[in-house]
JSON list of C-alpha atoms in Angstrom, two decimals:
[
{"chain": "A", "resi": 1, "resn": "UNK", "atom": "CA", "xyz": [-25.66, -31.99, 61.16]},
{"chain": "A", "resi": 2, "resn": "UNK", "atom": "CA", "xyz": [-23.36, -30.75, 63.88]},
{"chain": "A", "resi": 3, "resn": "UNK", "atom": "CA", "xyz": [-22.70, -27.59, 65.88]},
{"chain": "A", "resi": 4, "resn": "UNK", "atom": "CA", "xyz": [-19.40, -25.72, 65.53]},
{"chain": "A", "resi": 5, "resn": "UNK", "atom": "CA", "xyz": [-18.40, -22.80, 67.75]},
{"chain": "A", "resi": 6, "resn": "UNK", "atom": "CA", "xyz": [-17.48, -19.38, 66.35]},
{"chain": "A", "resi": 7, "resn": "UNK", "atom": "CA", "xyz": [-14.06, -19.60, 67.94]},
{"chain": "A", "resi": 8, "resn": "UNK", "atom": "CA", "xyz": [-13.23, -22.78, 66.03]},
{"chain": "A", "resi": 9, "resn": "UNK", "atom": "CA", "xyz": [-14.37, -21.30, 62.74]},
{"chain": "A", "resi": 10, "resn": "UNK", "atom": "CA", "xyz": [-12.39, -18.09, 63.30]},
{"chain": "A", "resi": 11, "resn": "UNK", "atom": "CA", "xyz": [-9.28, -20.10, 64.14]},
{"chain": "A", "resi": 12, "resn": "UNK", "atom": "CA", "xyz": [-9.70, -22.06, 60.90]},
{"chain": "A", "resi": 13, "resn": "UNK", "atom": "CA", "xyz": [-9.93, -18.83, 58.92]},
{"chain": "A", "resi": 14, "resn": "UNK", "atom": "CA", "xyz": [-6.92, -17.37, 60.77]},
{"chain": "A", "resi": 15, "resn": "UNK", "atom": "CA", "xyz": [-4.84, -20.49, 60.13]},
{"chain": "A", "resi": 16, "resn": "UNK", "atom": "CA", "xyz": [-5.80, -21.12, 56.49]},
{"chain": "A", "resi": 17, "resn": "UNK", "atom": "CA", "xyz": [-6.37, -17.55, 55.46]},
{"chain": "A", "resi": 18, "resn": "UNK", "atom": "CA", "xyz": [-8.18, -16.88, 52.19]},
{"chain": "A", "resi": 19, "resn": "UNK", "atom": "CA", "xyz": [-8.26, -20.56, 51.23]},
{"chain": "A", "resi": 20, "resn": "UNK", "atom": "CA", "xyz": [-10.55, -21.31, 54.15]},
{"chain": "A", "resi": 21, "resn": "UNK", "atom": "CA", "xyz": [-14.03, -22.45, 53.10]},
{"chain": "A", "resi": 22, "resn": "UNK", "atom": "CA", "xyz": [-15.57, -20.04, 55.61]},
{"chain": "A", "resi": 23, "resn": "UNK", "atom": "CA", "xyz": [-13.55, -16.95, 54.66]},
{"chain": "A", "resi": 24, "resn": "UNK", "atom": "CA", "xyz": [-16.17, -15.57, 52.17]},
{"chain": "A", "resi": 25, "resn": "UNK", "atom": "CA", "xyz": [-18.80, -15.47, 54.93]},
{"chain": "A", "resi": 26, "resn": "UNK", "atom": "CA", "xyz": [-16.56, -14.29, 57.77]},
{"chain": "A", "resi": 27, "resn": "UNK", "atom": "CA", "xyz": [-18.66, -11.22, 58.41]},
{"chain": "A", "resi": 28, "resn": "UNK", "atom": "CA", "xyz": [-21.86, -13.31, 58.69]},
{"chain": "A", "resi": 29, "resn": "UNK", "atom": "CA", "xyz": [-20.18, -15.69, 61.12]},
{"chain": "A", "resi": 30, "resn": "UNK", "atom": "CA", "xyz": [-19.02, -12.87, 63.37]},
{"chain": "A", "resi": 31, "resn": "UNK", "atom": "CA", "xyz": [-22.47, -11.21, 63.34]},
{"chain": "A", "resi": 32, "resn": "UNK", "atom": "CA", "xyz": [-24.41, -14.47, 63.93]},
{"chain": "A", "resi": 33, "resn": "UNK", "atom": "CA", "xyz": [-27.08, -14.19, 66.66]},
{"chain": "A", "resi": 34, "resn": "UNK", "atom": "CA", "xyz": [-26.30, -17.58, 68.25]},
{"chain": "A", "resi": 35, "resn": "UNK", "atom": "CA", "xyz": [-23.33, -19.71, 69.14]},
{"chain": "A", "resi": 36, "resn": "UNK", "atom": "CA", "xyz": [-22.36, -22.48, 68.31]},
{"chain": "A", "resi": 37, "resn": "UNK", "atom": "CA", "xyz": [-23.40, -22.45, 64.65]},
{"chain": "A", "resi": 38, "resn": "UNK", "atom": "CA", "xyz": [-25.20, -25.30, 62.89]},
{"chain": "A", "resi": 39, "resn": "UNK", "atom": "CA", "xyz": [-23.19, -26.97, 60.14]},
{"chain": "A", "resi": 40, "resn": "UNK", "atom": "CA", "xyz": [-24.49, -29.60, 57.73]},
{"chain": "A", "resi": 41, "resn": "UNK", "atom": "CA", "xyz": [-23.30, -31.28, 54.55]},
{"chain": "A", "resi": 42, "resn": "UNK", "atom": "CA", "xyz": [-24.72, -30.18, 51.24]},
{"chain": "A", "resi": 43, "resn": "UNK", "atom": "CA", "xyz": [-26.76, -33.15, 50.07]},
{"chain": "A", "resi": 44, "resn": "UNK", "atom": "CA", "xyz": [-27.56, -31.51, 46.73]},
{"chain": "A", "resi": 45, "resn": "UNK", "atom": "CA", "xyz": [-23.85, -31.09, 45.96]},
{"chain": "A", "resi": 46, "resn": "UNK", "atom": "CA", "xyz": [-24.38, -28.57, 43.20]},
{"chain": "A", "resi": 47, "resn": "UNK", "atom": "CA", "xyz": [-20.66, -28.01, 42.72]},
{"chain": "A", "resi": 48, "resn": "UNK", "atom": "CA", "xyz": [-19.81, -31.66, 42.26]},
{"chain": "A", "resi": 49, "resn": "UNK", "atom": "CA", "xyz": [-16.70, -31.98, 44.42]},
{"chain": "A", "resi": 50, "resn": "UNK", "atom": "CA", "xyz": [-18.48, -33.86, 47.23]},
{"chain": "A", "resi": 51, "resn": "UNK", "atom": "CA", "xyz": [-16.96, -31.70, 49.97]},
{"chain": "A", "resi": 52, "resn": "UNK", "atom": "CA", "xyz": [-19.43, -28.86, 50.40]},
{"chain": "A", "resi": 53, "resn": "UNK", "atom": "CA", "xyz": [-21.05, -27.70, 53.63]},
{"chain": "A", "resi": 54, "resn": "UNK", "atom": "CA", "xyz": [-23.82, -25.30, 54.54]},
{"chain": "A", "resi": 55, "resn": "UNK", "atom": "CA", "xyz": [-23.66, -23.03, 57.60]},
{"chain": "A", "resi": 56, "resn": "UNK", "atom": "CA", "xyz": [-26.68, -21.44, 59.24]},
{"chain": "A", "resi": 57, "resn": "UNK", "atom": "CA", "xyz": [-25.68, -17.93, 60.34]},
{"chain": "A", "resi": 58, "resn": "UNK", "atom": "CA", "xyz": [-29.03, -17.17, 62.03]},
{"chain": "A", "resi": 59, "resn": "UNK", "atom": "CA", "xyz": [-30.99, -18.92, 64.75]},
{"chain": "A", "resi": 60, "resn": "UNK", "atom": "CA", "xyz": [-34.15, -18.98, 62.57]},
{"chain": "A", "resi": 61, "resn": "UNK", "atom": "CA", "xyz": [-32.39, -20.84, 59.77]},
{"chain": "A", "resi": 62, "resn": "UNK", "atom": "CA", "xyz": [-30.94, -23.34, 62.26]},
{"chain": "A", "resi": 63, "resn": "UNK", "atom": "CA", "xyz": [-34.38, -24.04, 63.72]},
{"chain": "A", "resi": 64, "resn": "UNK", "atom": "CA", "xyz": [-35.83, -24.58, 60.24]},
{"chain": "A", "resi": 65, "resn": "UNK", "atom": "CA", "xyz": [-33.03, -27.02, 59.36]},
{"chain": "A", "resi": 66, "resn": "UNK", "atom": "CA", "xyz": [-33.58, -28.96, 62.57]},
{"chain": "A", "resi": 67, "resn": "UNK", "atom": "CA", "xyz": [-37.33, -29.11, 61.95]},
{"chain": "A", "resi": 68, "resn": "UNK", "atom": "CA", "xyz": [-36.85, -30.34, 58.37]},
{"chain": "A", "resi": 69, "resn": "UNK", "atom": "CA", "xyz": [-34.36, -32.98, 59.49]},
{"chain": "A", "resi": 70, "resn": "UNK", "atom": "CA", "xyz": [-36.65, -34.23, 62.29]},
{"chain": "A", "resi": 71, "resn": "UNK", "atom": "CA", "xyz": [-39.70, -34.26, 59.99]},
{"chain": "A", "resi": 72, "resn": "UNK", "atom": "CA", "xyz": [-37.79, -36.16, 57.30]},
{"chain": "A", "resi": 73, "resn": "UNK", "atom": "CA", "xyz": [-36.65, -38.76, 59.80]},
{"chain": "A", "resi": 74, "resn": "UNK", "atom": "CA", "xyz": [-40.19, -39.11, 61.19]},
{"chain": "A", "resi": 75, "resn": "UNK", "atom": "CA", "xyz": [-41.67, -39.63, 57.73]},
{"chain": "A", "resi": 76, "resn": "UNK", "atom": "CA", "xyz": [-39.03, -42.21, 56.84]},
{"chain": "A", "resi": 77, "resn": "UNK", "atom": "CA", "xyz": [-39.80, -44.16, 60.02]},
{"chain": "A", "resi": 78, "resn": "UNK", "atom": "CA", "xyz": [-43.53, -43.88, 59.35]},
{"chain": "A", "resi": 79, "resn": "UNK", "atom": "CA", "xyz": [-43.10, -45.13, 55.77]},
{"chain": "A", "resi": 80, "resn": "UNK", "atom": "CA", "xyz": [-40.90, -47.99, 56.96]},
{"chain": "A", "resi": 81, "resn": "UNK", "atom": "CA", "xyz": [-43.42, -49.07, 59.60]},
{"chain": "A", "resi": 82, "resn": "UNK", "atom": "CA", "xyz": [-46.26, -48.82, 57.07]},
{"chain": "A", "resi": 83, "resn": "UNK", "atom": "CA", "xyz": [-44.32, -51.01, 54.65]},
{"chain": "A", "resi": 84, "resn": "UNK", "atom": "CA", "xyz": [-43.75, -53.60, 57.37]},
{"chain": "A", "resi": 85, "resn": "UNK", "atom": "CA", "xyz": [-47.46, -53.60, 58.27]},
{"chain": "A", "resi": 86, "resn": "UNK", "atom": "CA", "xyz": [-48.47, -53.89, 54.62]},
{"chain": "A", "resi": 87, "resn": "UNK", "atom": "CA", "xyz": [-46.08, -56.77, 54.09]},
{"chain": "A", "resi": 88, "resn": "UNK", "atom": "CA", "xyz": [-47.47, -58.54, 57.16]},
{"chain": "A", "resi": 89, "resn": "UNK", "atom": "CA", "xyz": [-51.06, -57.94, 56.00]},
{"chain": "A", "resi": 90, "resn": "UNK", "atom": "CA", "xyz": [-50.31, -59.47, 52.59]},
{"chain": "A", "resi": 91, "resn": "UNK", "atom": "CA", "xyz": [-48.95, -62.56, 54.27]},
{"chain": "A", "resi": 92, "resn": "UNK", "atom": "CA", "xyz": [-52.29, -63.20, 55.99]},
{"chain": "A", "resi": 93, "resn": "UNK", "atom": "CA", "xyz": [-55.00, -65.24, 54.27]},
{"chain": "A", "resi": 94, "resn": "UNK", "atom": "CA", "xyz": [-57.82, -63.22, 52.66]},
{"chain": "A", "resi": 95, "resn": "UNK", "atom": "CA", "xyz": [-60.28, -64.28, 55.38]},
{"chain": "A", "resi": 96, "resn": "UNK", "atom": "CA", "xyz": [-58.16, -62.64, 58.11]},
{"chain": "A", "resi": 97, "resn": "UNK", "atom": "CA", "xyz": [-57.26, -59.41, 56.33]},
{"chain": "A", "resi": 98, "resn": "UNK", "atom": "CA", "xyz": [-58.77, -56.13, 57.48]},
{"chain": "A", "resi": 99, "resn": "UNK", "atom": "CA", "xyz": [-60.10, -53.94, 54.69]},
{"chain": "A", "resi": 100, "resn": "UNK", "atom": "CA", "xyz": [-60.34, -50.21, 55.26]},
{"chain": "A", "resi": 101, "resn": "UNK", "atom": "CA", "xyz": [-62.91, -48.10, 53.45]},
{"chain": "A", "resi": 102, "resn": "UNK", "atom": "CA", "xyz": [-61.32, -45.70, 50.98]},
{"chain": "A", "resi": 103, "resn": "UNK", "atom": "CA", "xyz": [-62.91, -42.78, 49.14]},
{"chain": "A", "resi": 104, "resn": "UNK", "atom": "CA", "xyz": [-63.85, -43.19, 45.50]},
{"chain": "A", "resi": 105, "resn": "UNK", "atom": "CA", "xyz": [-61.04, -42.31, 43.14]},
{"chain": "A", "resi": 106, "resn": "UNK", "atom": "CA", "xyz": [-62.02, -41.57, 39.57]},
{"chain": "A", "resi": 107, "resn": "UNK", "atom": "CA", "xyz": [-59.66, -42.98, 36.93]},
{"chain": "A", "resi": 108, "resn": "UNK", "atom": "CA", "xyz": [-61.40, -41.42, 33.92]},
{"chain": "A", "resi": 109, "resn": "UNK", "atom": "CA", "xyz": [-64.69, -43.31, 33.84]},
{"chain": "A", "resi": 110, "resn": "UNK", "atom": "CA", "xyz": [-66.68, -40.15, 34.68]},
{"chain": "A", "resi": 111, "resn": "UNK", "atom": "CA", "xyz": [-65.71, -38.60, 31.36]},
{"chain": "A", "resi": 112, "resn": "UNK", "atom": "CA", "xyz": [-66.93, -41.69, 29.48]},
{"chain": "A", "resi": 113, "resn": "UNK", "atom": "CA", "xyz": [-70.23, -41.60, 31.36]},
{"chain": "A", "resi": 114, "resn": "UNK", "atom": "CA", "xyz": [-70.70, -37.92, 30.54]},
{"chain": "A", "resi": 115, "resn": "UNK", "atom": "CA", "xyz": [-70.10, -38.64, 26.85]},
{"chain": "A", "resi": 116, "resn": "UNK", "atom": "CA", "xyz": [-72.55, -41.54, 26.88]},
{"chain": "A", "resi": 117, "resn": "UNK", "atom": "CA", "xyz": [-75.28, -39.52, 28.59]},
{"chain": "A", "resi": 118, "resn": "UNK", "atom": "CA", "xyz": [-77.79, -37.96, 26.21]},
{"chain": "A", "resi": 119, "resn": "UNK", "atom": "CA", "xyz": [-78.27, -34.41, 27.46]},
{"chain": "A", "resi": 120, "resn": "UNK", "atom": "CA", "xyz": [-79.60, -31.21, 25.92]},
{"chain": "A", "resi": 121, "resn": "UNK", "atom": "CA", "xyz": [-77.11, -28.39, 25.40]},
{"chain": "A", "resi": 122, "resn": "UNK", "atom": "CA", "xyz": [-79.76, -25.72, 24.84]},
{"chain": "A", "resi": 123, "resn": "UNK", "atom": "CA", "xyz": [-83.21, -24.85, 26.03]},
{"chain": "A", "resi": 124, "resn": "UNK", "atom": "CA", "xyz": [-86.31, -26.14, 24.24]},
{"chain": "A", "resi": 125, "resn": "UNK", "atom": "CA", "xyz": [-87.55, -24.14, 21.24]},
{"chain": "A", "resi": 126, "resn": "UNK", "atom": "CA", "xyz": [-91.11, -22.82, 21.47]},
{"chain": "A", "resi": 127, "resn": "UNK", "atom": "CA", "xyz": [-92.97, -22.71, 18.15]},
{"chain": "A", "resi": 128, "resn": "UNK", "atom": "CA", "xyz": [-96.26, -20.88, 17.68]},
{"chain": "A", "resi": 129, "resn": "UNK", "atom": "CA", "xyz": [-98.36, -21.92, 14.68]},
{"chain": "A", "resi": 130, "resn": "UNK", "atom": "CA", "xyz": [-101.46, -19.98, 13.68]},
{"chain": "A", "resi": 131, "resn": "UNK", "atom": "CA", "xyz": [-104.18, -20.63, 11.10]},
{"chain": "A", "resi": 132, "resn": "UNK", "atom": "CA", "xyz": [-107.65, -19.23, 10.45]},
{"chain": "A", "resi": 133, "resn": "UNK", "atom": "CA", "xyz": [-110.62, -20.92, 12.04]},
{"chain": "A", "resi": 134, "resn": "UNK", "atom": "CA", "xyz": [-112.03, -21.98, 8.70]},
{"chain": "A", "resi": 135, "resn": "UNK", "atom": "CA", "xyz": [-108.91, -24.10, 8.12]},
{"chain": "A", "resi": 136, "resn": "UNK", "atom": "CA", "xyz": [-109.53, -26.23, 11.22]},
{"chain": "A", "resi": 137, "resn": "UNK", "atom": "CA", "xyz": [-110.10, -29.95, 10.67]},
{"chain": "A", "resi": 138, "resn": "UNK", "atom": "CA", "xyz": [-108.78, -29.64, 7.15]},
{"chain": "A", "resi": 139, "resn": "UNK", "atom": "CA", "xyz": [-106.02, -31.65, 5.50]},
{"chain": "A", "resi": 140, "resn": "UNK", "atom": "CA", "xyz": [-102.65, -30.08, 6.21]},
{"chain": "A", "resi": 141, "resn": "UNK", "atom": "CA", "xyz": [-99.47, -30.76, 4.27]},
{"chain": "A", "resi": 142, "resn": "UNK", "atom": "CA", "xyz": [-96.26, -29.82, 6.08]},
{"chain": "A", "resi": 143, "resn": "UNK", "atom": "CA", "xyz": [-93.01, -29.34, 4.19]},
{"chain": "A", "resi": 144, "resn": "UNK", "atom": "CA", "xyz": [-89.55, -27.90, 4.78]},
{"chain": "A", "resi": 145, "resn": "UNK", "atom": "CA", "xyz": [-88.59, -24.55, 3.24]},
{"chain": "A", "resi": 146, "resn": "UNK", "atom": "CA", "xyz": [-85.69, -22.25, 3.65]},
{"chain": "A", "resi": 147, "resn": "UNK", "atom": "CA", "xyz": [-86.43, -19.14, 5.69]},
{"chain": "A", "resi": 148, "resn": "UNK", "atom": "CA", "xyz": [-85.32, -16.89, 2.82]},
{"chain": "A", "resi": 149, "resn": "UNK", "atom": "CA", "xyz": [-88.20, -18.17, 0.70]},
{"chain": "A", "resi": 150, "resn": "UNK", "atom": "CA", "xyz": [-90.77, -17.20, 3.29]},
{"chain": "A", "resi": 151, "resn": "UNK", "atom": "CA", "xyz": [-89.42, -13.75, 4.05]},
{"chain": "A", "resi": 152, "resn": "UNK", "atom": "CA", "xyz": [-91.93, -10.93, 3.75]},
{"chain": "A", "resi": 153, "resn": "UNK", "atom": "CA", "xyz": [-90.75, -7.36, 4.05]},
{"chain": "A", "resi": 154, "resn": "UNK", "atom": "CA", "xyz": [-94.11, -6.15, 5.34]},
{"chain": "A", "resi": 155, "resn": "UNK", "atom": "CA", "xyz": [-94.23, -8.65, 8.20]},
{"chain": "A", "resi": 156, "resn": "UNK", "atom": "CA", "xyz": [-90.57, -9.32, 9.08]},
{"chain": "A", "resi": 157, "resn": "UNK", "atom": "CA", "xyz": [-88.04, -6.76, 10.18]},
{"chain": "A", "resi": 158, "resn": "UNK", "atom": "CA", "xyz": [-84.91, -8.89, 10.01]},
{"chain": "A", "resi": 159, "resn": "UNK", "atom": "CA", "xyz": [-83.88, -10.39, 6.72]},
{"chain": "A", "resi": 160, "resn": "UNK", "atom": "CA", "xyz": [-83.17, -14.15, 7.12]},
{"chain": "A", "resi": 161, "resn": "UNK", "atom": "CA", "xyz": [-79.77, -15.61, 6.48]},
{"chain": "A", "resi": 162, "resn": "UNK", "atom": "CA", "xyz": [-79.37, -17.78, 3.44]},
{"chain": "A", "resi": 163, "resn": "UNK", "atom": "CA", "xyz": [-77.85, -21.02, 4.64]},
{"chain": "A", "resi": 164, "resn": "UNK", "atom": "CA", "xyz": [-75.63, -22.47, 1.88]},
{"chain": "A", "resi": 165, "resn": "UNK", "atom": "CA", "xyz": [-75.54, -25.86, 3.63]},
{"chain": "A", "resi": 166, "resn": "UNK", "atom": "CA", "xyz": [-79.28, -26.21, 4.09]},
{"chain": "A", "resi": 167, "resn": "UNK", "atom": "CA", "xyz": [-79.47, -29.49, 2.15]},
{"chain": "A", "resi": 168, "resn": "UNK", "atom": "CA", "xyz": [-76.25, -30.90, 3.63]},
{"chain": "A", "resi": 169, "resn": "UNK", "atom": "CA", "xyz": [-76.75, -33.99, 5.72]},
{"chain": "A", "resi": 170, "resn": "UNK", "atom": "CA", "xyz": [-75.23, -33.74, 9.14]},
{"chain": "A", "resi": 171, "resn": "UNK", "atom": "CA", "xyz": [-73.09, -36.41, 10.69]},
{"chain": "A", "resi": 172, "resn": "UNK", "atom": "CA", "xyz": [-75.07, -38.49, 13.13]},
{"chain": "A", "resi": 173, "resn": "UNK", "atom": "CA", "xyz": [-73.56, -40.23, 16.11]},
{"chain": "A", "resi": 174, "resn": "UNK", "atom": "CA", "xyz": [-75.27, -43.39, 17.27]},
{"chain": "A", "resi": 175, "resn": "UNK", "atom": "CA", "xyz": [-75.16, -43.84, 21.02]},
{"chain": "A", "resi": 176, "resn": "UNK", "atom": "CA", "xyz": [-76.61, -46.61, 23.10]},
{"chain": "A", "resi": 177, "resn": "UNK", "atom": "CA", "xyz": [-76.74, -47.55, 26.75]},
{"chain": "A", "resi": 178, "resn": "UNK", "atom": "CA", "xyz": [-76.83, -51.15, 27.83]},
{"chain": "A", "resi": 179, "resn": "UNK", "atom": "CA", "xyz": [-78.46, -51.92, 31.16]},
{"chain": "A", "resi": 180, "resn": "UNK", "atom": "CA", "xyz": [-77.69, -55.31, 32.68]},
{"chain": "A", "resi": 181, "resn": "UNK", "atom": "CA", "xyz": [-80.20, -56.32, 35.35]},
{"chain": "A", "resi": 182, "resn": "UNK", "atom": "CA", "xyz": [-78.90, -57.42, 38.71]},
{"chain": "A", "resi": 183, "resn": "UNK", "atom": "CA", "xyz": [-79.29, -61.15, 39.13]},
{"chain": "A", "resi": 184, "resn": "UNK", "atom": "CA", "xyz": [-79.20, -63.23, 42.27]},
{"chain": "A", "resi": 185, "resn": "UNK", "atom": "CA", "xyz": [-78.70, -66.95, 42.54]},
{"chain": "A", "resi": 186, "resn": "UNK", "atom": "CA", "xyz": [-80.96, -68.77, 45.00]},
{"chain": "A", "resi": 187, "resn": "UNK", "atom": "CA", "xyz": [-80.79, -72.40, 46.03]},
{"chain": "A", "resi": 188, "resn": "UNK", "atom": "CA", "xyz": [-82.99, -74.55, 48.24]},
{"chain": "A", "resi": 189, "resn": "UNK", "atom": "CA", "xyz": [-81.84, -77.81, 49.71]},
{"chain": "A", "resi": 190, "resn": "UNK", "atom": "CA", "xyz": [-84.57, -80.33, 50.59]},
{"chain": "A", "resi": 191, "resn": "UNK", "atom": "CA", "xyz": [-83.53, -83.09, 52.95]},
{"chain": "A", "resi": 192, "resn": "UNK", "atom": "CA", "xyz": [-85.54, -86.28, 52.28]},
{"chain": "A", "resi": 193, "resn": "UNK", "atom": "CA", "xyz": [-87.45, -87.91, 55.11]},
{"chain": "A", "resi": 194, "resn": "UNK", "atom": "CA", "xyz": [-86.05, -90.87, 56.95]},
{"chain": "A", "resi": 195, "resn": "UNK", "atom": "CA", "xyz": [-86.39, -94.00, 54.86]},
{"chain": "A", "resi": 196, "resn": "UNK", "atom": "CA", "xyz": [-88.49, -96.70, 56.53]},
{"chain": "A", "resi": 197, "resn": "UNK", "atom": "CA", "xyz": [-88.22, -100.30, 55.34]},
{"chain": "A", "resi": 198, "resn": "UNK", "atom": "CA", "xyz": [-91.38, -101.97, 54.11]},
{"chain": "A", "resi": 199, "resn": "UNK", "atom": "CA", "xyz": [-93.13, -103.84, 56.93]},
{"chain": "A", "resi": 200, "resn": "UNK", "atom": "CA", "xyz": [-95.37, -106.76, 56.14]},
{"chain": "A", "resi": 201, "resn": "UNK", "atom": "CA", "xyz": [-97.77, -107.85, 58.87]},
{"chain": "A", "resi": 202, "resn": "UNK", "atom": "CA", "xyz": [-98.85, -111.49, 58.68]},
{"chain": "A", "resi": 203, "resn": "UNK", "atom": "CA", "xyz": [-101.57, -112.83, 60.93]},
{"chain": "A", "resi": 204, "resn": "UNK", "atom": "CA", "xyz": [-102.32, -116.51, 61.52]},
{"chain": "A", "resi": 205, "resn": "UNK", "atom": "CA", "xyz": [-105.68, -117.60, 60.18]},
{"chain": "A", "resi": 206, "resn": "UNK", "atom": "CA", "xyz": [-108.00, -118.83, 62.90]},
{"chain": "A", "resi": 207, "resn": "UNK", "atom": "CA", "xyz": [-109.37, -122.26, 62.46]},
{"chain": "A", "resi": 208, "resn": "UNK", "atom": "CA", "xyz": [-113.01, -122.14, 61.79]},
{"chain": "A", "resi": 209, "resn": "UNK", "atom": "CA", "xyz": [-115.21, -124.82, 63.46]},
{"chain": "A", "resi": 210, "resn": "UNK", "atom": "CA", "xyz": [-116.42, -127.55, 61.15]}
]
């Protein structure tokens, strides 16, 4: 980026006429609220000729360009210094490296844990069974029946729905969870006592009197 005065731009337009690159924006250059004007090359190069420039015709646009350029340069220097530090850290042995604590980053394992967890997707059903007192402590045989067979118009207001797939076996999914206990290896080293050589004590026999 560079600064070019209005006088120089106007002279270029006066000398080259309509073929001047700045002639289409002559009015904006004359009415610009600061002088000299900020000129930079077009890095995007949308037109493809490699010789395009952008001109900031307001002080606000020039300040934004300068801020973006300074911030880009700062980030490049920061990334370069971080790469140098990372390269130097990798050259150190593992015992001398400094490890920084980083927050947990999920890579998809949470979804697998949620699928493996056995959870209820509805509230528990409350069933109320009634029978006369005389039937207590009697043999009871329970069986499955469709609700349409037990419907009674005098006791039930809503007619039950006839389920055509009542006898259809549902697909069952077997799920299991394996828990591996935490183990810890322990070792005890026993140092033997100092080895002492065998000592034999021999005493001279005293002569007994005859």
